[in-house]
Amino acid sequence: MTVQIITIDGPSGSGKGTLAAKIAAHYHFNLLDSGALYRLLGLLLFQKGLLNQIEAKLDQCIDYATHLDIEFKSNETATQVLLEGADVTNTIRTEQVGEYASKVATVPELRKALFQRQRAFIQHPGLVADGRDMATSIFPEAQAKLYLTASAESRAERRVKQLQGMGLDAKISDILSNIQARDKRDMEREVAPLKPAEDAYIIDSSTIGIDEVFKLMVDYIDSRI
Ligand code: DC
């Protein structure tokens, strides 16, 4: 039986993460948060002192990417993320680690090293894959391809709330300029840039709430799988 694959791509703060989790729960599908893989690799290379010398020590970095020692432990309410046995669940969500991830994400060899790891998430009965290039590079065969976007301003507001909810301090102007800089880097990079697949269903969530986006997504997915 074919494993159903649903991809959800889009910029950070578009609500992708929340919606991908809701969609995965709705269909009882496996969930891949590919951004977490880039964040984990960015954090690891930082910890190993390699983040600023990726080009010079590329083979060593590829080796870390290929053998990334990570674990996602989920229960009904949350997912704990372990890197080399240490709990980094909150650490990987910080802006700083987002920057590390964005840097790692521009290196074609490291993206390649994470390819198989992402494909391994294809498991019965299906997969919801959340990222930037899920439909365009990693799972081009997906039955349903969604692209979720929102204005930079509305994404910055949501991100501030999310960080505050985690007890972290956040200033909207800093977050907005981070988002704009990261969008530019993600969209303009040569390898696997952020863009909708030709056959993607595009949803702009700037002015509509999560419940409405969820409904649009489910209607579309039900027509495809
Ligand atoms: O979605 P996120 O904010 O957790 O992603 C972190 C960084 O990783 C972001 O700058 C883009 C990059 N990324 C990527 O290049 N490809 C993916 N499939 C997922 C994330």
mmCIF file of N, CA and C in Angstrom, residues 52-180:
data_model
loop_
_atom_site.group_PDB
_atom_site.id
_atom_site.type_symbol
_atom_site.label_atom_id
_atom_site.label_comp_id
_atom_site.label_asym_id
_atom_site.label_seq_id
_atom_site.Cartn_x
_atom_site.Cartn_y
_atom_site.Cartn_z
ATOM 1 N N ASN A 52 31.785 28.179 12.248
ATOM 2 C CA ASN A 52 32.428 29.222 11.447
ATOM 3 C C ASN A 52 33.529 28.695 10.542
ATOM 4 N N GLN A 53 33.650 27.371 10.484
ATOM 5 C CA GLN A 53 34.653 26.827 9.555
ATOM 6 C C GLN A 53 34.098 25.619 8.792
ATOM 7 N N ILE A 54 32.839 25.768 8.401
ATOM 8 C CA ILE A 54 32.195 24.659 7.683
ATOM 9 C C ILE A 54 32.952 24.346 6.386
ATOM 10 N N GLU A 55 33.297 25.399 5.636
ATOM 11 C CA GLU A 55 33.986 25.179 4.354
ATOM 12 C C GLU A 55 35.342 24.496 4.585
ATOM 13 N N ALA A 56 36.082 25.008 5.563
ATOM 14 C CA ALA A 56 37.439 24.502 5.821
ATOM 15 C C ALA A 56 37.423 23.065 6.347
ATOM 16 N N LYS A 57 36.383 22.725 7.130
ATOM 17 C CA LYS A 57 36.337 21.370 7.709
ATOM 18 C C LYS A 57 35.082 20.640 7.242
ATOM 19 N N LEU A 58 34.840 20.735 5.936
ATOM 20 C CA LEU A 58 33.605 20.206 5.376
ATOM 21 C C LEU A 58 33.405 18.706 5.628
ATOM 22 N N ASP A 59 34.454 17.914 5.466
ATOM 23 C CA ASP A 59 34.299 16.465 5.634
ATOM 24 C C ASP A 59 33.856 16.113 7.047
ATOM 25 N N GLN A 60 34.458 16.806 7.998
ATOM 26 C CA GLN A 60 34.096 16.563 9.406
ATOM 27 C C GLN A 60 32.628 16.967 9.644
ATOM 28 N N CYS A 61 32.218 18.094 9.060
ATOM 29 C CA CYS A 61 30.830 18.564 9.224
ATOM 30 C C CYS A 61 29.850 17.588 8.574
ATOM 31 N N ILE A 62 30.210 17.081 7.392
ATOM 32 C CA ILE A 62 29.338 16.117 6.704
ATOM 33 C C ILE A 62 29.180 14.867 7.572
ATOM 34 N N ASP A 63 30.290 14.460 8.185
ATOM 35 C CA ASP A 63 30.266 13.296 9.050
ATOM 36 C C ASP A 63 29.304 13.498 10.232
ATOM 37 N N TYR A 64 29.350 14.676 10.844
ATOM 38 C CA TYR A 64 28.421 14.973 11.939
ATOM 39 C C TYR A 64 26.974 14.953 11.433
ATOM 40 N N ALA A 65 26.763 15.496 10.236
ATOM 41 C CA ALA A 65 25.395 15.553 9.681
ATOM 42 C C ALA A 65 24.872 14.148 9.398
ATOM 43 N N THR A 66 25.733 13.304 8.845
ATOM 44 C CA THR A 66 25.312 11.950 8.472
ATOM 45 C C THR A 66 25.004 11.106 9.709
ATOM 46 N N HIS A 67 25.786 11.319 10.761
ATOM 47 C CA HIS A 67 25.615 10.485 11.959
ATOM 48 C C HIS A 67 24.955 11.220 13.112
ATOM 49 N N LEU A 68 24.216 12.266 12.784
ATOM 50 C CA LEU A 68 23.555 13.092 13.801
ATOM 51 C C LEU A 68 22.844 12.199 14.832
ATOM 52 N N ASP A 69 23.306 12.298 16.098
ATOM 53 C CA ASP A 69 22.755 11.447 17.151
ATOM 54 C C ASP A 69 21.580 12.177 17.813
ATOM 55 N N ILE A 70 20.383 11.928 17.278
ATOM 56 C CA ILE A 70 19.207 12.653 17.788
ATOM 57 C C ILE A 70 18.046 11.699 18.071
ATOM 58 N N GLU A 71 17.158 12.185 18.910
ATOM 59 C CA GLU A 71 15.982 11.372 19.237
ATOM 60 C C GLU A 71 14.794 12.305 19.471
ATOM 61 N N PHE A 72 13.654 11.949 18.898
ATOM 62 C CA PHE A 72 12.425 12.701 19.157
ATOM 63 C C PHE A 72 11.540 11.811 20.021
ATOM 64 N N LYS A 73 11.283 12.253 21.265
ATOM 65 C CA LYS A 73 10.449 11.438 22.164
ATOM 66 C C LYS A 73 9.107 12.119 22.318
ATOM 67 N N SER A 74 8.060 11.517 21.739
ATOM 68 C CA SER A 74 6.750 12.180 21.793
ATOM 69 C C SER A 74 5.819 11.495 22.766
ATOM 70 N N ASN A 75 5.035 12.315 23.486
ATOM 71 C CA ASN A 75 3.871 11.756 24.173
ATOM 72 C C ASN A 75 2.656 12.504 23.630
ATOM 73 N N GLU A 76 1.506 12.412 24.314
ATOM 74 C CA GLU A 76 0.308 13.013 23.722
ATOM 75 C C GLU A 76 0.386 14.540 23.611
ATOM 76 N N THR A 77 1.134 15.177 24.497
ATOM 77 C CA THR A 77 1.106 16.637 24.498
ATOM 78 C C THR A 77 2.373 17.314 23.981
ATOM 79 N N ALA A 78 3.506 16.649 24.036
ATOM 80 C CA ALA A 78 4.739 17.346 23.646
ATOM 81 C C ALA A 78 5.776 16.394 23.066
ATOM 82 N N THR A 79 6.767 16.988 22.411
ATOM 83 C CA THR A 79 7.879 16.203 21.876
ATOM 84 C C THR A 79 9.171 16.702 22.494
ATOM 85 N N GLN A 80 9.894 15.769 23.103
ATOM 86 C CA GLN A 80 11.182 16.112 23.694
ATOM 87 C C GLN A 80 12.267 15.795 22.654
ATOM 88 N N VAL A 81 13.218 16.731 22.484
ATOM 89 C CA VAL A 81 14.257 16.527 21.479
ATOM 90 C C VAL A 81 15.607 16.346 22.165
ATOM 91 N N LEU A 82 16.280 15.229 21.837
ATOM 92 C CA LEU A 82 17.582 14.946 22.448
ATOM 93 C C LEU A 82 18.683 15.011 21.391
ATOM 94 N N LEU A 83 19.787 15.666 21.754
ATOM 95 C CA LEU A 83 20.957 15.728 20.879
ATOM 96 C C LEU A 83 22.123 15.131 21.658
ATOM 97 N N GLU A 84 22.688 14.069 21.134
ATOM 98 C CA GLU A 84 23.737 13.308 21.835
ATOM 99 C C GLU A 84 23.330 13.064 23.286
ATOM 100 N N GLY A 85 22.052 12.712 23.484
ATOM 101 C CA GLY A 85 21.540 12.363 24.811
ATOM 102 C C GLY A 85 21.092 13.539 25.668
ATOM 103 N N ALA A 86 21.411 14.778 25.263
ATOM 104 C CA ALA A 86 21.046 15.939 26.090
ATOM 105 C C ALA A 86 19.722 16.542 25.609
ATOM 106 N N ASP A 87 18.895 16.964 26.559
ATOM 107 C CA ASP A 87 17.601 17.557 26.217
ATOM 108 C C ASP A 87 17.810 18.978 25.677
ATOM 109 N N VAL A 88 17.511 19.187 24.395
ATOM 110 C CA VAL A 88 17.709 20.509 23.776
ATOM 111 C C VAL A 88 16.383 21.055 23.243
ATOM 112 N N THR A 89 15.267 20.533 23.785
ATOM 113 C CA THR A 89 13.933 20.880 23.289
ATOM 114 C C THR A 89 13.740 22.401 23.176
ATOM 115 N N ASN A 90 14.056 23.138 24.238
ATOM 116 C CA ASN A 90 13.858 24.593 24.196
ATOM 117 C C ASN A 90 15.014 25.311 23.508
ATOM 118 N N THR A 91 16.219 24.801 23.734
ATOM 119 C CA THR A 91 17.405 25.460 23.148
ATOM 120 C C THR A 91 17.285 25.580 21.635
ATOM 121 N N ILE A 92 16.827 24.522 20.964
ATOM 122 C CA ILE A 92 16.803 24.579 19.497
ATOM 123 C C ILE A 92 15.754 25.558 18.963
ATOM 124 N N ARG A 93 14.847 26.005 19.831
ATOM 125 C CA ARG A 93 13.805 26.941 19.372
ATOM 126 C C ARG A 93 14.224 28.398 19.512
ATOM 127 N N THR A 94 15.410 28.668 20.044
ATOM 128 C CA THR A 94 15.819 30.066 20.223
ATOM 129 C C THR A 94 16.186 30.684 18.878
ATOM 130 N N GLU A 95 16.146 32.016 18.843
ATOM 131 C CA GLU A 95 16.517 32.754 17.627
ATOM 132 C C GLU A 95 17.956 32.446 17.221
ATOM 133 N N GLN A 96 18.814 32.328 18.247
ATOM 134 C CA GLN A 96 20.218 32.090 17.963
ATOM 135 C C GLN A 96 20.429 30.770 17.208
ATOM 136 N N VAL A 97 19.764 29.728 17.680
ATOM 137 C CA VAL A 97 19.915 28.439 16.999
ATOM 138 C C VAL A 97 19.241 28.487 15.624
ATOM 139 N N GLY A 98 18.196 29.313 15.488
ATOM 140 C CA GLY A 98 17.581 29.535 14.168
ATOM 141 C C GLY A 98 18.603 30.111 13.195
ATOM 142 N N GLU A 99 19.437 30.983 13.693
ATOM 143 C CA GLU A 99 20.501 31.565 12.857
ATOM 144 C C GLU A 99 21.523 30.496 12.459
ATOM 145 N N TYR A 100 21.896 29.657 13.417
ATOM 146 C CA TYR A 100 22.849 28.572 13.110
ATOM 147 C C TYR A 100 22.262 27.669 12.013
ATOM 148 N N ALA A 101 20.967 27.369 12.182
ATOM 149 C CA ALA A 101 20.295 26.465 11.233
ATOM 150 C C ALA A 101 20.286 27.072 9.834
ATOM 151 N N SER A 102 20.007 28.365 9.777
ATOM 152 C CA SER A 102 19.923 29.036 8.490
ATOM 153 C C SER A 102 21.282 29.007 7.776
ATOM 154 N N LYS A 103 22.327 29.074 8.567
ATOM 155 C CA LYS A 103 23.682 29.022 8.015
ATOM 156 C C LYS A 103 23.996 27.631 7.446
ATOM 157 N N VAL A 104 23.702 26.625 8.250
ATOM 158 C CA VAL A 104 23.920 25.235 7.845
ATOM 159 C C VAL A 104 23.112 24.915 6.572
ATOM 160 N N ALA A 105 21.908 25.512 6.514
ATOM 161 C CA ALA A 105 20.979 25.216 5.414
ATOM 162 C C ALA A 105 21.455 25.737 4.062
ATOM 163 N N THR A 106 22.463 26.626 4.059
ATOM 164 C CA THR A 106 22.958 27.145 2.776
ATOM 165 C C THR A 106 24.048 26.248 2.171
ATOM 166 N N VAL A 107 24.453 25.213 2.913
ATOM 167 C CA VAL A 107 25.571 24.377 2.443
ATOM 168 C C VAL A 107 25.029 23.119 1.745
ATOM 169 N N PRO A 108 25.183 23.036 0.405
ATOM 170 C CA PRO A 108 24.591 21.917 -0.348
ATOM 171 C C PRO A 108 24.991 20.550 0.187
ATOM 172 N N GLU A 109 26.257 20.389 0.574
ATOM 173 C CA GLU A 109 26.730 19.068 1.033
ATOM 174 C C GLU A 109 26.030 18.645 2.327
ATOM 175 N N LEU A 110 25.717 19.626 3.177
ATOM 176 C CA LEU A 110 25.038 19.291 4.438
ATOM 177 C C LEU A 110 23.569 18.975 4.176
ATOM 178 N N ARG A 111 22.959 19.698 3.241
ATOM 179 C CA ARG A 111 21.569 19.381 2.870
ATOM 180 C C ARG A 111 21.506 17.955 2.331
ATOM 181 N N LYS A 112 22.500 17.613 1.510
ATOM 182 C CA LYS A 112 22.544 16.277 0.920
ATOM 183 C C LYS A 112 22.683 15.219 2.012
ATOM 184 N N ALA A 113 23.513 15.527 3.000
ATOM 185 C CA ALA A 113 23.751 14.578 4.093
ATOM 186 C C ALA A 113 22.479 14.333 4.901
ATOM 187 N N LEU A 114 21.561 15.293 4.899
ATOM 188 C CA LEU A 114 20.316 15.115 5.668
ATOM 189 C C LEU A 114 19.188 14.493 4.832
ATOM 190 N N PHE A 115 19.448 14.280 3.531
ATOM 191 C CA PHE A 115 18.399 13.790 2.636
ATOM 192 C C PHE A 115 17.826 12.436 3.080
ATOM 193 N N GLN A 116 18.707 11.437 3.242
ATOM 194 C CA GLN A 116 18.236 10.090 3.594
ATOM 195 C C GLN A 116 17.539 10.064 4.951
ATOM 196 N N ARG A 117 18.066 10.861 5.861
ATOM 197 C CA ARG A 117 17.505 10.921 7.205
ATOM 198 C C ARG A 117 16.034 11.383 7.130
ATOM 199 N N GLN A 118 15.774 12.325 6.209
ATOM 200 C CA GLN A 118 14.404 12.821 6.056
ATOM 201 C C GLN A 118 13.520 11.783 5.357
ATOM 202 N N ARG A 119 14.081 11.115 4.339
ATOM 203 C CA ARG A 119 13.305 10.100 3.614
ATOM 204 C C ARG A 119 12.913 8.937 4.547
ATOM 205 N N ALA A 120 13.732 8.705 5.575
ATOM 206 C CA ALA A 120 13.465 7.591 6.499
ATOM 207 C C ALA A 120 12.176 7.809 7.307
ATOM 208 N N PHE A 121 11.650 9.025 7.285
ATOM 209 C CA PHE A 121 10.396 9.295 7.998
ATOM 210 C C PHE A 121 9.171 8.775 7.247
ATOM 211 N N ILE A 122 9.369 8.306 6.013
ATOM 212 C CA ILE A 122 8.238 7.758 5.252
ATOM 213 C C ILE A 122 7.840 6.428 5.889
ATOM 214 N N GLN A 123 6.736 6.441 6.605
ATOM 215 C CA GLN A 123 6.264 5.220 7.284
ATOM 216 C C GLN A 123 4.752 5.135 7.192
ATOM 217 N N HIS A 124 4.237 3.902 7.159
ATOM 218 C CA HIS A 124 2.783 3.692 7.113
ATOM 219 C C HIS A 124 2.105 4.316 8.313
ATOM 220 N N PRO A 125 0.895 4.851 8.201
ATOM 221 C CA PRO A 125 0.118 4.936 6.959
ATOM 222 C C PRO A 125 0.449 6.181 6.147
ATOM 223 N N GLY A 126 1.191 7.130 6.750
ATOM 224 C CA GLY A 126 1.501 8.339 5.994
ATOM 225 C C GLY A 126 2.412 9.271 6.751
ATOM 226 N N LEU A 127 2.792 10.347 6.060
ATOM 227 C CA LEU A 127 3.739 11.304 6.627
ATOM 228 C C LEU A 127 3.286 12.730 6.358
ATOM 229 N N VAL A 128 3.438 13.572 7.366
ATOM 230 C CA VAL A 128 3.272 15.014 7.181
ATOM 231 C C VAL A 128 4.679 15.597 7.344
ATOM 232 N N ALA A 129 5.191 16.227 6.285
ATOM 233 C CA ALA A 129 6.555 16.757 6.313
ATOM 234 C C ALA A 129 6.525 18.273 6.273
ATOM 235 N N ASP A 130 7.114 18.873 7.303
ATOM 236 C CA ASP A 130 7.090 20.329 7.485
ATOM 237 C C ASP A 130 8.480 20.891 7.187
ATOM 238 N N GLY A 131 8.571 21.879 6.287
ATOM 239 C CA GLY A 131 9.891 22.451 5.991
ATOM 240 C C GLY A 131 9.877 23.564 4.971
ATOM 241 N N ARG A 132 10.965 23.608 4.180
ATOM 242 C CA ARG A 132 11.099 24.641 3.145
ATOM 243 C C ARG A 132 11.116 24.020 1.751
ATOM 244 N N ASP A 133 11.682 22.815 1.668
ATOM 245 C CA ASP A 133 11.886 22.179 0.362
ATOM 246 C C ASP A 133 11.309 20.766 0.351
ATOM 247 N N MET A 134 10.282 20.546 1.198
ATOM 248 C CA MET A 134 9.705 19.203 1.292
ATOM 249 C C MET A 134 9.119 18.786 -0.063
ATOM 250 N N ALA A 135 8.356 19.691 -0.691
ATOM 251 C CA ALA A 135 7.715 19.351 -1.966
ATOM 252 C C ALA A 135 8.686 19.473 -3.137
ATOM 253 N N THR A 136 9.595 20.458 -3.070
ATOM 254 C CA THR A 136 10.448 20.712 -4.235
ATOM 255 C C THR A 136 11.659 19.777 -4.314
ATOM 256 N N SER A 137 12.179 19.292 -3.155
ATOM 257 C CA SER A 137 13.391 18.457 -3.210
ATOM 258 C C SER A 137 13.275 17.097 -2.540
ATOM 259 N N ILE A 138 12.664 17.047 -1.362
ATOM 260 C CA ILE A 138 12.770 15.802 -0.573
ATOM 261 C C ILE A 138 11.656 14.807 -0.902
ATOM 262 N N PHE A 139 10.427 15.295 -1.032
ATOM 263 C CA PHE A 139 9.293 14.387 -1.298
ATOM 264 C C PHE A 139 8.501 14.876 -2.522
ATOM 265 N N PRO A 140 9.154 14.917 -3.714
ATOM 266 C CA PRO A 140 8.448 15.449 -4.889
ATOM 267 C C PRO A 140 7.228 14.603 -5.269
ATOM 268 N N GLU A 141 7.197 13.345 -4.753
ATOM 269 C CA GLU A 141 6.080 12.454 -5.097
ATOM 270 C C GLU A 141 4.851 12.671 -4.199
ATOM 271 N N ALA A 142 4.923 13.626 -3.273
ATOM 272 C CA ALA A 142 3.819 13.824 -2.302
ATOM 273 C C ALA A 142 2.473 13.980 -3.000
ATOM 274 N N GLN A 143 1.441 13.396 -2.389
ATOM 275 C CA GLN A 143 0.091 13.477 -2.966
ATOM 276 C C GLN A 143 -0.515 14.857 -2.741
ATOM 277 N N ALA A 144 -0.209 15.473 -1.599
ATOM 278 C CA ALA A 144 -0.776 16.790 -1.290
ATOM 279 C C ALA A 144 0.354 17.723 -0.888
ATOM 280 N N LYS A 145 0.477 18.834 -1.611
ATOM 281 C CA LYS A 145 1.567 19.796 -1.344
ATOM 282 C C LYS A 145 0.964 21.131 -0.954
ATOM 283 N N LEU A 146 1.263 21.534 0.266
ATOM 284 C CA LEU A 146 0.720 22.803 0.760
ATOM 285 C C LEU A 146 1.848 23.796 0.958
ATOM 286 N N TYR A 147 1.558 25.055 0.676
ATOM 287 C CA TYR A 147 2.540 26.113 0.925
ATOM 288 C C TYR A 147 1.835 27.157 1.767
ATOM 289 N N LEU A 148 2.327 27.310 3.011
ATOM 290 C CA LEU A 148 1.672 28.218 3.948
ATOM 291 C C LEU A 148 2.535 29.458 4.140
ATOM 292 N N THR A 149 1.955 30.608 3.873
ATOM 293 C CA THR A 149 2.729 31.834 4.015
ATOM 294 C C THR A 149 1.950 32.846 4.855
ATOM 295 N N ALA A 150 2.590 33.978 5.179
ATOM 296 C CA ALA A 150 1.933 35.069 5.908
ATOM 297 C C ALA A 150 2.883 36.259 5.836
ATOM 298 N N SER A 151 2.362 37.458 6.042
ATOM 299 C CA SER A 151 3.230 38.640 5.957
ATOM 300 C C SER A 151 4.306 38.564 7.051
ATOM 301 N N ALA A 152 5.443 39.217 6.806
ATOM 302 C CA ALA A 152 6.536 39.194 7.796
ATOM 303 C C ALA A 152 6.066 39.785 9.122
ATOM 304 N N GLU A 153 5.220 40.813 9.062
ATOM 305 C CA GLU A 153 4.749 41.464 10.293
ATOM 306 C C GLU A 153 3.893 40.510 11.129
ATOM 307 N N SER A 154 2.957 39.822 10.476
ATOM 308 C CA SER A 154 2.100 38.935 11.269
ATOM 309 C C SER A 154 2.908 37.746 11.800
ATOM 310 N N ARG A 155 3.912 37.322 11.051
ATOM 311 C CA ARG A 155 4.754 36.224 11.539
ATOM 312 C C ARG A 155 5.590 36.668 12.735
ATOM 313 N N ALA A 156 6.077 37.921 12.699
ATOM 314 C CA ALA A 156 6.875 38.433 13.826
ATOM 315 C C ALA A 156 6.013 38.501 15.085
ATOM 316 N N GLU A 157 4.781 38.961 14.941
ATOM 317 C CA GLU A 157 3.892 39.040 16.113
ATOM 318 C C GLU A 157 3.668 37.665 16.730
ATOM 319 N N ARG A 158 3.427 36.670 15.868
ATOM 320 C CA ARG A 158 3.190 35.311 16.383
ATOM 321 C C ARG A 158 4.426 34.761 17.082
ATOM 322 N N ARG A 159 5.574 35.030 16.502
ATOM 323 C CA ARG A 159 6.830 34.508 17.051
ATOM 324 C C ARG A 159 7.100 35.102 18.439
ATOM 325 N N VAL A 160 6.812 36.396 18.589
ATOM 326 C CA VAL A 160 7.008 37.041 19.893
ATOM 327 C C VAL A 160 6.135 36.344 20.936
ATOM 328 N N LYS A 161 4.872 36.106 20.576
ATOM 329 C CA LYS A 161 3.958 35.427 21.515
ATOM 330 C C LYS A 161 4.474 34.040 21.865
ATOM 331 N N GLN A 162 4.959 33.326 20.831
ATOM 332 C CA GLN A 162 5.461 31.960 21.049
ATOM 333 C C GLN A 162 6.660 31.976 22.009
ATOM 334 N N LEU A 163 7.588 32.916 21.790
ATOM 335 C CA LEU A 163 8.779 33.001 22.653
ATOM 336 C C LEU A 163 8.385 33.390 24.074
ATOM 337 N N GLN A 164 7.440 34.341 24.179
ATOM 338 C CA GLN A 164 6.992 34.749 25.519
ATOM 339 C C GLN A 164 6.331 33.582 26.243
ATOM 340 N N GLY A 165 5.596 32.786 25.498
ATOM 341 C CA GLY A 165 4.944 31.597 26.069
ATOM 342 C C GLY A 165 5.961 30.619 26.631
ATOM 343 N N MET A 166 7.178 30.649 26.064
ATOM 344 C CA MET A 166 8.242 29.753 26.557
ATOM 345 C C MET A 166 9.057 30.444 27.644
ATOM 346 N N GLY A 167 8.598 31.656 28.059
ATOM 347 C CA GLY A 167 9.294 32.389 29.111
ATOM 348 C C GLY A 167 10.536 33.100 28.607
ATOM 349 N N LEU A 168 10.661 33.265 27.268
ATOM 350 C CA LEU A 168 11.845 33.928 26.716
ATOM 351 C C LEU A 168 11.499 35.368 26.345
ATOM 352 N N ASP A 169 12.474 36.254 26.528
ATOM 353 C CA ASP A 169 12.265 37.668 26.255
ATOM 354 C C ASP A 169 12.335 37.910 24.739
ATOM 355 N N ALA A 170 11.483 38.801 24.206
ATOM 356 C CA ALA A 170 11.528 39.027 22.759
ATOM 357 C C ALA A 170 11.059 40.431 22.405
ATOM 358 N N LYS A 171 11.789 41.078 21.491
ATOM 359 C CA LYS A 171 11.434 42.424 21.061
ATOM 360 C C LYS A 171 10.967 42.327 19.608
ATOM 361 N N ILE A 172 9.775 42.889 19.320
ATOM 362 C CA ILE A 172 9.187 42.703 17.991
ATOM 363 C C ILE A 172 10.082 43.211 16.863
ATOM 364 N N SER A 173 10.754 44.378 17.073
ATOM 365 C CA SER A 173 11.567 44.929 15.977
ATOM 366 C C SER A 173 12.754 44.011 15.651
ATOM 367 N N ASP A 174 13.336 43.390 16.698
ATOM 368 C CA ASP A 174 14.454 42.468 16.453
ATOM 369 C C ASP A 174 13.964 41.230 15.712
ATOM 370 N N ILE A 175 12.813 40.732 16.176
ATOM 371 C CA ILE A 175 12.281 39.515 15.565
ATOM 372 C C ILE A 175 11.945 39.775 14.094
ATOM 373 N N LEU A 176 11.332 40.943 13.822
ATOM 374 C CA LEU A 176 10.947 41.260 12.442
ATOM 375 C C LEU A 176 12.191 41.333 11.552
ATOM 376 N N SER A 177 13.238 41.994 12.019
ATOM 377 C CA SER A 177 14.409 42.075 11.130
ATOM 378 C C SER A 177 15.076 40.714 10.975
ATOM 379 N N ASN A 178 15.038 39.881 12.028
ATOM 380 C CA ASN A 178 15.553 38.503 11.887
ATOM 381 C C ASN A 178 14.773 37.729 10.836
ATOM 382 N N ILE A 179 13.439 37.858 10.904
ATOM 383 C CA ILE A 179 12.580 37.123 9.965
ATOM 384 C C ILE A 179 12.861 37.574 8.534
ATOM 385 N N GLN A 180 12.990 38.886 8.347
ATOM 386 C CA GLN A 180 13.238 39.400 6.994
ATOM 387 C C GLN A 180 14.586 38.934 6.459
#
